[in-house]
């Protein structure tokens, strides 16, 4: 979907922070990727790899951290979303956070958070 | 050689939300109801907007932001009805974002407007992640997209305030069941009104018009 535009925003931001800190190289870029965004991790990686060519971040490792939503219930139950993901990878998409029943009271759980796409940190060489 | 880690914490998607909040404040200040109309290509978004302008244009002052990837056909169609129409080309993007809408708002005299209809780019996926500052999110699908279109795009139905199943008059010809589509929306989001419409069914179109006008009236009273 809109990975390219988001990747442009990310790299612009990374390079501007690197510049403010007199970086010669960016060694790594760490991103947090919410499970409930529609961002495809592989496509994002491809776009970022393309955009860092010819920049001081060209050698940077791209590190992705998945951010799970919290699954919450009116009854007070709360658990990290990863708990509800099946070990079968085919169901580990966005649908894993739909219509999950509360293990305590049986009501439908609400997914809170997990909509982030955040540049968590960069590792630079000055 | 000095190496160090800089914590950034900049959220690229939330940056859009912040601009959307700014747009919303500007709209509220001028008591303008903003409706974000999302739906697939060919679902009938432009036609529903045209019909709303014709019906509601006497009572409300309407402006339109018409989003398209490249082209201004939709904007041209709408402008013929005599309302302020701002075409927004997203270039290579598959959705409108808050920044584009914020820029378009600058060319509209909001004091002279009651309702702003925003036609999003034809797409059921990308607009979900992008708030524009709207008060009402409307998703439009038509029977011609197949009656499993709702279940294929659950998130847009979960994040919308109104769902429209359009072109019901030709459902039989395309082997689609409007009952199934309506049922699927209710399963995904039991809290939103679902309308099954056709431009040839006056009653169903009146439902669409009264949805817009009731929200516009409510906003006027609260501002």
Coordinates of C-alpha atoms in Angstrom, one line a residue, chain B residues 8 33 54 88 106 142 200 220:
Chain B
X8 CA 13.9 9.1 18.2
X33 CA -19.3 18.9 8.9
X54 CA -28.6 18.1 -5.8
X88 CA -6.5 16.8 -5.0
X106 CA -6.8 26.6 2.7
X142 CA -21.4 -1.9 -4.5
X200 CA -33.3 4.4 -8.7
X220 CA -24.4 23.2 14.1

